[in-house]
Coordinates of C-alpha atoms and ligand atoms in Angstrom, one line a residue:
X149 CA -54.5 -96.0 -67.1
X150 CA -53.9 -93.5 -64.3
X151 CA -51.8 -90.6 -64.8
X152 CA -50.5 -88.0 -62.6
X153 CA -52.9 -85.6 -64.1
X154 CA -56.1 -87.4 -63.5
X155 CA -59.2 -86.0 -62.3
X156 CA -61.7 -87.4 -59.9
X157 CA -64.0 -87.3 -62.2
X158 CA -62.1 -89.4 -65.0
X159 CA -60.7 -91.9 -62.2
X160 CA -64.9 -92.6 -61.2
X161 CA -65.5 -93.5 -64.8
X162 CA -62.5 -95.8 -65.1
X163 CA -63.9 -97.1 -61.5
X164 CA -67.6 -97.7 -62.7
X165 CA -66.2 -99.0 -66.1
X166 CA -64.4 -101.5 -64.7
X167 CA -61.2 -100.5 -65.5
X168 CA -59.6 -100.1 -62.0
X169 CA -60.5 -101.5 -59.1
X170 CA -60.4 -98.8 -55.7
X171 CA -57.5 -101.6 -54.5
X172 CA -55.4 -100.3 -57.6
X173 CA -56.3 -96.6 -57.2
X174 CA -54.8 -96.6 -53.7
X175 CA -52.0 -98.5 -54.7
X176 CA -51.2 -96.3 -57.8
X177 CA -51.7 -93.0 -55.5
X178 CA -49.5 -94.5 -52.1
X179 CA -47.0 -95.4 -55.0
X180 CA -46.7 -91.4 -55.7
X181 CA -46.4 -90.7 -52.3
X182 CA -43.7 -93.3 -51.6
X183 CA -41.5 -91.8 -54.6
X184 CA -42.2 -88.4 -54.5
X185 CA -43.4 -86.8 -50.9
X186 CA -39.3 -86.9 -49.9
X187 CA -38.7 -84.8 -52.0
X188 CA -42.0 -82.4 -51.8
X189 CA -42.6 -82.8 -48.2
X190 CA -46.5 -82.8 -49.2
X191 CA -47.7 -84.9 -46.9
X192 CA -47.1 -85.1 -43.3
X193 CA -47.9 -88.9 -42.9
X194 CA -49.7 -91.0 -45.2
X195 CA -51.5 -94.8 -43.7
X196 CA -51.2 -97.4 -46.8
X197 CA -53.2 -100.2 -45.6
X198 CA -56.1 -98.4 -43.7
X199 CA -56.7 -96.2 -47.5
X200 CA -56.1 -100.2 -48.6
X201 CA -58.6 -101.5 -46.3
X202 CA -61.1 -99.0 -46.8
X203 CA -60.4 -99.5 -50.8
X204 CA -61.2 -103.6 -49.7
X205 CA -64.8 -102.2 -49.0
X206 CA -65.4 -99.0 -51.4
X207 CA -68.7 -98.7 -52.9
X208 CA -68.7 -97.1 -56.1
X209 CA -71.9 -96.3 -56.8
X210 CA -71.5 -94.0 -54.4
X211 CA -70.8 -90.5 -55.1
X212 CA -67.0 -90.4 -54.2
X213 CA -66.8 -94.3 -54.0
X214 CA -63.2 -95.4 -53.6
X215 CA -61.7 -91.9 -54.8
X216 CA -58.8 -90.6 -52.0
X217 CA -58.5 -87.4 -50.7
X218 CA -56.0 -85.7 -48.6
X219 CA -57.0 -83.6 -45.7
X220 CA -54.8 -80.9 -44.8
X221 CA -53.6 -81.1 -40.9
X222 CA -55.8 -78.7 -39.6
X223 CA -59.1 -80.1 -39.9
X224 CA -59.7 -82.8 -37.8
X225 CA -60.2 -87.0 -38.0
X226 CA -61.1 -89.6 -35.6
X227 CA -58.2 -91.9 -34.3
X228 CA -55.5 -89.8 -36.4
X229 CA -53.0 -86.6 -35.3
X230 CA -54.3 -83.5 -36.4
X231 CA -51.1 -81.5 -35.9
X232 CA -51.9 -77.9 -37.5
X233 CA -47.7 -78.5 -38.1
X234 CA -47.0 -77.4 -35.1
X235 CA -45.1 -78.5 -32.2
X236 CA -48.2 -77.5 -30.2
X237 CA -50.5 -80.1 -31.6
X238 CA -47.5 -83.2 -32.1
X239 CA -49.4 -85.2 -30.1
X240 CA -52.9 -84.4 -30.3
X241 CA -55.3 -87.3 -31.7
X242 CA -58.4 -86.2 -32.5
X243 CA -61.4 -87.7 -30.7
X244 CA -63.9 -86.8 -33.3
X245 CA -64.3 -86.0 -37.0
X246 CA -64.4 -82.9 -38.8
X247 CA -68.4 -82.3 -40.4
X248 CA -66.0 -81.8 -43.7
X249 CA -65.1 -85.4 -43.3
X250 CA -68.2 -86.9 -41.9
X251 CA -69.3 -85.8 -45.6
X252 CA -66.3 -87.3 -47.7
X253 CA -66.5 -90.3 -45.9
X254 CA -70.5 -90.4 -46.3
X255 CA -69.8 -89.9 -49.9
X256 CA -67.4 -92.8 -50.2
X257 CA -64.4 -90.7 -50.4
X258 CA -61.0 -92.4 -48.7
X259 CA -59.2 -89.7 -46.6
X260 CA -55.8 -90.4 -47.7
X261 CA -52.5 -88.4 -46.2
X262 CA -52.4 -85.4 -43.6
X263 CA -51.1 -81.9 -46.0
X264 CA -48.6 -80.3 -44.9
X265 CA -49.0 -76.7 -44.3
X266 CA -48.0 -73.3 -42.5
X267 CA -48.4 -73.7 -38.7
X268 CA -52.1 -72.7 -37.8
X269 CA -52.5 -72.0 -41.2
X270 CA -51.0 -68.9 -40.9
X271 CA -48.4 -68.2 -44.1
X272 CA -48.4 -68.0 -47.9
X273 CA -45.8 -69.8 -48.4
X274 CA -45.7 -73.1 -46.8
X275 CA -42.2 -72.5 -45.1
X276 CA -43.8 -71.9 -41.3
X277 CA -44.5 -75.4 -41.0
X278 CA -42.9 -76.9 -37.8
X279 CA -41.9 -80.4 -40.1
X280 CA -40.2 -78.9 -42.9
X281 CA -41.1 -76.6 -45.9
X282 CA -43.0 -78.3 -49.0
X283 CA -41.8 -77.7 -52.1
X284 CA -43.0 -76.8 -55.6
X285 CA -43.9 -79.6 -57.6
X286 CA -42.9 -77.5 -60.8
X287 CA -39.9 -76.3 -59.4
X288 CA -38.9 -77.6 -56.3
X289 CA -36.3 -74.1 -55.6
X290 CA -39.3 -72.7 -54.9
X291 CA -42.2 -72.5 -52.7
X292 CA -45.7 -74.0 -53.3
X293 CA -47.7 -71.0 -51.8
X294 CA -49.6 -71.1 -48.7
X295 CA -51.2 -72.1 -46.2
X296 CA -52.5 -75.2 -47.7
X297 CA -49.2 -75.8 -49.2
X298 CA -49.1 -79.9 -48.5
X299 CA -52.4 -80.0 -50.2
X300 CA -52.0 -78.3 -53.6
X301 CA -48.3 -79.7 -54.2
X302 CA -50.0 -82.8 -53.5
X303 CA -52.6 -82.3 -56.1
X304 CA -49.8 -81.1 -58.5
X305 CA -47.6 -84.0 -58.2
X306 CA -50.3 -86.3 -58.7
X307 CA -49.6 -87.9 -55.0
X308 CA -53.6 -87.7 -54.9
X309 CA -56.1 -86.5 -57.2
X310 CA -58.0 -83.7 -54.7
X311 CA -57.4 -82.3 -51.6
X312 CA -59.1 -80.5 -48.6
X313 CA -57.7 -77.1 -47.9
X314 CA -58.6 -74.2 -45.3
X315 CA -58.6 -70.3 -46.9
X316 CA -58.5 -67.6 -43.9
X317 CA -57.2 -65.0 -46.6
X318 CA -56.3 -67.2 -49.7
X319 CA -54.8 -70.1 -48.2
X320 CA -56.3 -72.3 -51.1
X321 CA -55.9 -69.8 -54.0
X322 CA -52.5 -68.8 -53.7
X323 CA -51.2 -72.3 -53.6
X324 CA -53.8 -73.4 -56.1
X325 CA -52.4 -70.5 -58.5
X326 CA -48.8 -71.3 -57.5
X327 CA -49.0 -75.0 -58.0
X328 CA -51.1 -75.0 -61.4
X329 CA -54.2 -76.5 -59.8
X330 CA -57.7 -75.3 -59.7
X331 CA -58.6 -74.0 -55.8
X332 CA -61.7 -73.1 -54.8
X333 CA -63.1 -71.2 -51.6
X334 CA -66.8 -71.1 -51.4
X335 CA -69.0 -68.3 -49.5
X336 CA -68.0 -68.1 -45.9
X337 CA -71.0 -70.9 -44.3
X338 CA -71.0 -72.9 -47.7
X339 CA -68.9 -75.7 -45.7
X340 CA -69.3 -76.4 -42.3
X341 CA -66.3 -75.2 -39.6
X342 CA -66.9 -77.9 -37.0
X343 CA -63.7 -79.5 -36.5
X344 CA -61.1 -77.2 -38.5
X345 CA -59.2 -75.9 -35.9
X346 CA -59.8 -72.1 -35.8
X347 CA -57.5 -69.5 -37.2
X348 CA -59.9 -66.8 -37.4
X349 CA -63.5 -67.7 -37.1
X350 CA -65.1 -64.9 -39.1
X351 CA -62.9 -65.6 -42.1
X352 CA -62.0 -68.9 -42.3
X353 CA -63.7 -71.7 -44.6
X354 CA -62.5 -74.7 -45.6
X355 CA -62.0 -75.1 -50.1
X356 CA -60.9 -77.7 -52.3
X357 CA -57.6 -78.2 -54.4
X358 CA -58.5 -80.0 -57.5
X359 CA -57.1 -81.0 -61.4
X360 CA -60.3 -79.8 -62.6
X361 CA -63.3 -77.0 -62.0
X362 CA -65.7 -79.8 -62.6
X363 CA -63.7 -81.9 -59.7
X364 CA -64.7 -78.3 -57.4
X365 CA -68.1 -78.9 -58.4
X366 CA -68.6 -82.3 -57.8
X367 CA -66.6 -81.9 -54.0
X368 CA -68.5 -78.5 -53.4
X369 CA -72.0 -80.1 -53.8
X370 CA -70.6 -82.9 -51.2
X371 CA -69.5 -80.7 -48.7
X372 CA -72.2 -77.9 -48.6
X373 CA -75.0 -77.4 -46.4
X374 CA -76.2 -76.6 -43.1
X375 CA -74.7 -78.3 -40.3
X376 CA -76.0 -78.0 -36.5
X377 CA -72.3 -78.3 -34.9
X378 CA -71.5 -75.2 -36.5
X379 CA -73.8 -71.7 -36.2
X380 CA -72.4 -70.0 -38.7
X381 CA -73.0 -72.2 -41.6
X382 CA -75.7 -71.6 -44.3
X383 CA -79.6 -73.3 -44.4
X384 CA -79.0 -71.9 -48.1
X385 CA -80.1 -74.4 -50.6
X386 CA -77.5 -76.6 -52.1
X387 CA -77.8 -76.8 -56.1
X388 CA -76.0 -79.0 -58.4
X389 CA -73.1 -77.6 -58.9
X390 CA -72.1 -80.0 -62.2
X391 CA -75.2 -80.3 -64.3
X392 CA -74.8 -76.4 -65.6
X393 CA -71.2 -76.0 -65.6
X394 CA -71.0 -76.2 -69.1
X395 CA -73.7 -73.5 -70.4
X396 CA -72.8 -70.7 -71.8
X397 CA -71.3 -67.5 -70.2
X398 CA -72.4 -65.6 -73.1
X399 CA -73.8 -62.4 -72.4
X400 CA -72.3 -62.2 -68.8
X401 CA -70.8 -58.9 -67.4
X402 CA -67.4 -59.5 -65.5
X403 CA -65.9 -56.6 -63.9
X404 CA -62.1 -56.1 -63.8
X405 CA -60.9 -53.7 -61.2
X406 CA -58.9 -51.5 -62.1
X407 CA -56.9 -51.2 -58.4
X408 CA -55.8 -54.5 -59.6
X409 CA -54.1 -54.8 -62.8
X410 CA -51.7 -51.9 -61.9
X411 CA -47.6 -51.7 -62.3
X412 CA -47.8 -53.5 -59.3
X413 CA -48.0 -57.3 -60.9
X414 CA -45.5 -59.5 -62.3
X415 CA -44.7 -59.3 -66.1
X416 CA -46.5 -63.3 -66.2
X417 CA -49.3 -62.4 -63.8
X418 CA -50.4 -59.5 -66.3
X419 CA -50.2 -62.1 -69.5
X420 CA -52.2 -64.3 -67.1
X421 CA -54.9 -62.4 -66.7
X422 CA -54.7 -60.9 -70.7
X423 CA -55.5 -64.4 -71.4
X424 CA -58.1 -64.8 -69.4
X425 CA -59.8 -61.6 -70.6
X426 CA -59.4 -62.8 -73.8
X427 CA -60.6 -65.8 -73.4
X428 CA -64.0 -64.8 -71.5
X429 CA -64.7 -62.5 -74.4
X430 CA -64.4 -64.7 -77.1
X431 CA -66.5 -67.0 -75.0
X432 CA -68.9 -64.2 -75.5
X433 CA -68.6 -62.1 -72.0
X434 CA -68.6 -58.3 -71.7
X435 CA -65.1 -57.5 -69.6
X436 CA -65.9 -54.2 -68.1
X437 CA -63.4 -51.7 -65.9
X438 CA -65.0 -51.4 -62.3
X439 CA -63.3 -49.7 -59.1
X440 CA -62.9 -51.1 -56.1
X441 CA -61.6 -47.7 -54.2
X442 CA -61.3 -49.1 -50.9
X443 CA -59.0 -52.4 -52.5
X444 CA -55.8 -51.2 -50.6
X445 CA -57.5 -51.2 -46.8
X446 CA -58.0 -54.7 -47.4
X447 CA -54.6 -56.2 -46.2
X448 CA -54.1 -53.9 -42.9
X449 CA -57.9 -54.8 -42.4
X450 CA -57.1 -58.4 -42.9
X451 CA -54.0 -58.5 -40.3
X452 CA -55.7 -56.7 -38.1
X453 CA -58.9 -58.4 -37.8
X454 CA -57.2 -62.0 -38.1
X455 CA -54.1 -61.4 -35.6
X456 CA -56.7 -60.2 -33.2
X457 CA -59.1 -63.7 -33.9
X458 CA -55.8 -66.1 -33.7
X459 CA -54.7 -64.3 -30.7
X460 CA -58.1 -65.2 -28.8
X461 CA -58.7 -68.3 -30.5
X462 CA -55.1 -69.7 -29.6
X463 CA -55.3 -68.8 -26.4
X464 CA -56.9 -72.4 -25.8
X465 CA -53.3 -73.6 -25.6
X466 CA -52.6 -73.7 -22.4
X467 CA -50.6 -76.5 -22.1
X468 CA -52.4 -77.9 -19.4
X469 CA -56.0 -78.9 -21.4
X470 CA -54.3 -80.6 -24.0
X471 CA -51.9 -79.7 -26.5
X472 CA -48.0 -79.1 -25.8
X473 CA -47.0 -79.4 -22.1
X474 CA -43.3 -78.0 -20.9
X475 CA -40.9 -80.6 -18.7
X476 CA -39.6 -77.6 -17.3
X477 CA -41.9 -76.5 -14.4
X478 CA -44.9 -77.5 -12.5
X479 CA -46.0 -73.8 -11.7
X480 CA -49.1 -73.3 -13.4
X481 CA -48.5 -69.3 -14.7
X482 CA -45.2 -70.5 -15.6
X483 CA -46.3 -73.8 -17.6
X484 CA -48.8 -71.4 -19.5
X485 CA -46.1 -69.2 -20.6
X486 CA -43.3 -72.0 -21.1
X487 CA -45.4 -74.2 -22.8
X488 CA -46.4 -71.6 -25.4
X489 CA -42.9 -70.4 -25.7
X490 CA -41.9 -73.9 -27.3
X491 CA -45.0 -74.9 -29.0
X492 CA -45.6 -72.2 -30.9
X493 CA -43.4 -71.6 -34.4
X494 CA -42.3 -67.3 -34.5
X495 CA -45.1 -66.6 -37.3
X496 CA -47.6 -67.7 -34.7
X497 CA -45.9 -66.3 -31.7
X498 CA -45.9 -63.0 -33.8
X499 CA -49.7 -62.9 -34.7
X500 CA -50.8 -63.4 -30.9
X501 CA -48.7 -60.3 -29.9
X502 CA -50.2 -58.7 -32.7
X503 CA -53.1 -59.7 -31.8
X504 CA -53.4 -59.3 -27.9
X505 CA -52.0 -55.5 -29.5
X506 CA -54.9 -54.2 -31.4
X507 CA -57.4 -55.7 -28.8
X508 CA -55.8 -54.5 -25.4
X509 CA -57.6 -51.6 -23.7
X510 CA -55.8 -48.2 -25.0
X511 CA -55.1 -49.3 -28.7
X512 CA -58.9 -51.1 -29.5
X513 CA -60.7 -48.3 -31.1
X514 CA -57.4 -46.9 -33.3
X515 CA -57.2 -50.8 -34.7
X516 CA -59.2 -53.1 -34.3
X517 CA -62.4 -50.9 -34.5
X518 CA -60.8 -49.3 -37.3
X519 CA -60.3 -52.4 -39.3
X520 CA -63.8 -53.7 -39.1
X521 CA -65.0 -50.1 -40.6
X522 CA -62.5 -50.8 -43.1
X523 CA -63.7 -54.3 -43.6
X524 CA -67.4 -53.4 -44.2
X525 CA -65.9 -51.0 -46.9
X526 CA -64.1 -53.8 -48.7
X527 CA -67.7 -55.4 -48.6
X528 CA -69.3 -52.5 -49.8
X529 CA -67.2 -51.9 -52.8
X530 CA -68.2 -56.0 -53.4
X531 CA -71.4 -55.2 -52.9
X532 CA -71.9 -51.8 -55.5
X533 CA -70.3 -53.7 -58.2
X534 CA -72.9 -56.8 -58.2
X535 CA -75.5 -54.2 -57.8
X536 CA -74.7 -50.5 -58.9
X537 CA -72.3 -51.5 -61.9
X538 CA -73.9 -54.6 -62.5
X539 CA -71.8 -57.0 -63.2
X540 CA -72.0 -60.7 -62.3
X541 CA -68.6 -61.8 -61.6
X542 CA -64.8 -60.5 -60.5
X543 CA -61.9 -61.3 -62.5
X544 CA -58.3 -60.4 -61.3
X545 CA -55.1 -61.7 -60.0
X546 CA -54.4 -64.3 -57.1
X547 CA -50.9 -63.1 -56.2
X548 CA -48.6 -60.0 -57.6
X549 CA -45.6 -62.8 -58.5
X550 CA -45.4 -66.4 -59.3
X551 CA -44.0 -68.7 -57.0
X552 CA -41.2 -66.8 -54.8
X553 CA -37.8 -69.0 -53.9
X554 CA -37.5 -71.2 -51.1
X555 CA -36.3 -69.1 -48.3
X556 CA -36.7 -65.9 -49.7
X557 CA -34.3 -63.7 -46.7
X558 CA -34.7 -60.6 -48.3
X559 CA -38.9 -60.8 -47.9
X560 CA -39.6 -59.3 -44.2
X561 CA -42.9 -60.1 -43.0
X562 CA -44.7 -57.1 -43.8
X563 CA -43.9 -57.7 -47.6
X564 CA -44.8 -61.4 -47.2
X565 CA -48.1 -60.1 -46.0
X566 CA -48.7 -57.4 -48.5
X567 CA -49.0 -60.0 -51.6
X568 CA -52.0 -61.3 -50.4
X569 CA -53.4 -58.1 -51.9
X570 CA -56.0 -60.1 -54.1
X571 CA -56.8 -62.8 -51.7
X572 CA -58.0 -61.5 -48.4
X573 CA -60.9 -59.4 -49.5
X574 CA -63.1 -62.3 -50.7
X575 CA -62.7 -63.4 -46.9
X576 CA -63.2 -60.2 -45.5
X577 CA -66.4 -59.8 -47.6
X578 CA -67.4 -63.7 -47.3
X579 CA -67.4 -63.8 -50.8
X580 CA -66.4 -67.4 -52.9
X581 CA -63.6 -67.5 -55.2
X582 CA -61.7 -69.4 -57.6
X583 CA -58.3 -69.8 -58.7
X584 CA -58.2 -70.8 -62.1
X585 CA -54.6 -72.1 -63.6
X586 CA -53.5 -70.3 -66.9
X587 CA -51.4 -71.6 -69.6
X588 CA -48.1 -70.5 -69.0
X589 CA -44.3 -71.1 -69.9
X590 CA -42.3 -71.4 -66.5
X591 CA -43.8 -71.2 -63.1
X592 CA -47.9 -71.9 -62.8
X593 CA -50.0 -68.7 -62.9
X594 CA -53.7 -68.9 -62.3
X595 CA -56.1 -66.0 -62.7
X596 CA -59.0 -65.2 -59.6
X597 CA -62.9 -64.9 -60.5
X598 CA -64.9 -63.9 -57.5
X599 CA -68.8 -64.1 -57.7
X600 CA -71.7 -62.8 -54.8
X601 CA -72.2 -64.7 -51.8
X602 CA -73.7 -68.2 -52.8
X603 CA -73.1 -67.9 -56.6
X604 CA -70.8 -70.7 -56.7
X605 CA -72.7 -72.4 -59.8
X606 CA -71.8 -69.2 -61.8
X607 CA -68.5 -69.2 -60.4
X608 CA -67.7 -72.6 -61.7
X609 CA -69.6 -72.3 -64.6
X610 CA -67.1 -69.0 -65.5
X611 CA -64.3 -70.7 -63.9
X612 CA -64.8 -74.3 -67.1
X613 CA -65.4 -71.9 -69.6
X614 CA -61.8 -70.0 -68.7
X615 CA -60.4 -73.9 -68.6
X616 CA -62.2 -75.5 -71.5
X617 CA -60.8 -72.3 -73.8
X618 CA -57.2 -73.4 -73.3
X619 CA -57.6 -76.9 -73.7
Ligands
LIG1221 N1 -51.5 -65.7 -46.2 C1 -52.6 -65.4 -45.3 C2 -52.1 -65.4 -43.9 O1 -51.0 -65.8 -43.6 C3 -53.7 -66.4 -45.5 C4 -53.7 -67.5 -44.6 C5 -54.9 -68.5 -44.8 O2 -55.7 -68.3 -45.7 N2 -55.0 -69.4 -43.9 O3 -52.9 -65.0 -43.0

């Protein structure tokens, strides 16, 4: 009755129907995990009976009732480790849980397996995690993506039908696209930050990794709205995000930029997004060329303005509050330094010197100031094309290739961070965005549609017409 591919949405009907019982749903789901997460490396841990005991008292009627989703390791639950995968965290049980959670739980949901993911969240391709690299459900040479890498192989395999992510600069797209799953990140404020551990507070927000865009909706309209723990999230009005998915995109201007179908992409990730043209015009859009002219400051802007965030917001570990504490000396300068030196994995160690770079005294105004101008330019461009050039939605790429190998030696870091070209502007701009998967031979592809801040209904609404066309 259940299948690897099913959606949340299909396992509440069997649920309501009578057709399953939640008991059976977890058992189904931890059966997955038991076979498959060796292999993956998916999830970092994953409790049986408490997702049994909370299945024992599931309420369906509820809107989530009984249905499991895993939480990826860097947004926090009560009683469990919230690790970040990294040595840093090993130990750290969180007292409280994240507003994200409070909601999914409110809702019914199960929590069910910790992802796996890039230490801090900081990666694209799931390798930086202190436990082990995940792997690609669809080819498991290669990598799933990243950061959230735990959450959409997860969602891939079918170890669980959804999962929370965190995008800082496409940490749920990329994946998402990489995997074959649908990944959504909403307008920076949609969700609440309170209890995801901070990358970089102006541009992260927690998404969803889902089988379907109607599965997005349904999660999206659960995990919305203003929350008091956290400053920076919206009082903007929460719609229903399912009940219109299915009208018509007829009529509806989408802008492709031309900065991003260039020689640069892959020979699949240009037949991705051919398809998808395609496919929005027969469904009776207008696909018009726009320019984005300041598209290629995004990714220096990005690694500026996020290095500098991580490098302040890290600095909380200290080994001495909590977190990882060195054996090796009692003297407190010396435990700061020590305890860092083995806690932290060598993408993280690299950002905070980056970091502490672009914001120390002599070097602030030729980077870091430099990078917000650059940023509000990204924003701009964003901005004159839902204005000036009118059009009511973005479609492009979510990364130049497919699914590099495992251990790609030949990528230095530089080029690991360049191919989140199409990713990092809708943070830097706030904006929400969806990765969409495409129908493909080989290695999953999806294609990107990025809307203006808080037009998630359209988004999704774009996003089921794109999926519905190549059912
Ligand atoms: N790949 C990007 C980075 O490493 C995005 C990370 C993210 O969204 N968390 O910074």
């Amino acid at each position: 009755m259940i299948s690897p591919g099913t959606s949340l949405n299909a396992l509440q009907k069997a649920l309501r129907g009578g057709e399953i019982s939640p008991l059976e749903v977890i058992k189904y789901y931890a059966g997955r995990m038991d076979e498959l997460n060796p292999q993956l490396n998916a999830l970092l841990s994953y409790d049986r009976e408490t997702a049994l005991s909370a299945a024992a008292k599931a309420d369906i009627s509820l809107p989530l009732g009984g249905l499991p989703i895993a939480i990826k390791d860097n947004i926090c639950r009560k009683g469990i480790t919230t690790s970040c995968a990294s040595r840093m965290l090993e130990n750290f049980c969180s007292p409280y849980n994240a507003t994200a959670v409070e909601k999914l739980l409110a809702a019914g949901a199960i929590p069910f397996g910790r992802a796996n993911m890039d230490e801090f969240a900081m990666g694209s391709s799931g390798e930086n995690s202190a436990y082990g690299s995940t792997r690609n459900p669809a080819d498991l040479q290669h990598v799933p993506g990243g950061s959230s890498s735990g959450s959409a192989a997860a969602v891939a395999a079918g170890l669980i039908p959804a999962a929370l992510g965190s995008d800082t600069g496409g940490s749920v797209r990329q994946p998402a696209s990489h995997c074959g799953v649908v990944g959504l990140k909403p307008t920076y404020g949609r969700i609440s930050r309170y209890g995801l551990v901070a990358f970089a507070s102006s541009l992260d927000q927690i998404g969803t990794l889902t089988h379907s865009v109607e599965d997005a909706a349904l999660l999206l309209g659960i995990l919305c709205g203003h929350d008091e723990k956290d400053s920076t999230s919206s009082q903007e009005p929460v719609p229903d995000f399912v009940s219109g998915l299915h009208d018509s995109i007829s009529n509806m201007r989408i802008g492709l930029p031309r900065e991003y179908t260039g020689g640069g992409n892959a020979k699949p990730v240009s037949s991705a997004l051919e398809a998808a043209t395609k496919a929005l015009q027969d469904a009776g859009a207008e696909i018009c060329e726009i320019s984005l002219p300041h598209a290629e400051a995004a990714v220096a802007s990005y690694y500026i303005i996020a290095c500098a965030e991580a490098s302040s917001n890290l600095a909380r570990y200290d080994g001495i509050r909590y977190g990882h504490r060195s054996r090796l000396t009692h003297d407190p300068d010396a435990l700061f330094s020590l305890s860092r030196a083995e806690g932290f994995g060598e993408e993280v160690k690299r950002r905070i010197i980056l970091g502490t770079y672009v914001l120390s005294g002599g070097y602030y105004d030729a980077y870091y100031a430099r990078a917000q101008k650059a940023r509000a330019l990204v924003a701009q461009d964003f901005a004159k094309a839902f204005s000036e050039l009118g059009v009511q939605l973005i479609l492009g790429p979510v990364a130049p290739t497919p699914a590099p190998n495992l251990h790609a030696v030949d990528m230095t870091p530089l080029q690991t961070y360049l191919a989140d070209i199409y990713t990092v502007p809708a943070n830097l701009a706030g904006l929400p965005a969806i990765s969409v998967p495409t129908p493909q031979s080989g290695l999953p592809v999806g294609v990107q549609l990025l809307a203006p801040h808080f037009e998630e209904a359209r988004l999704l609404r774009a996003a089921a017409t794109l999926e519905q066309s190549w059912k």
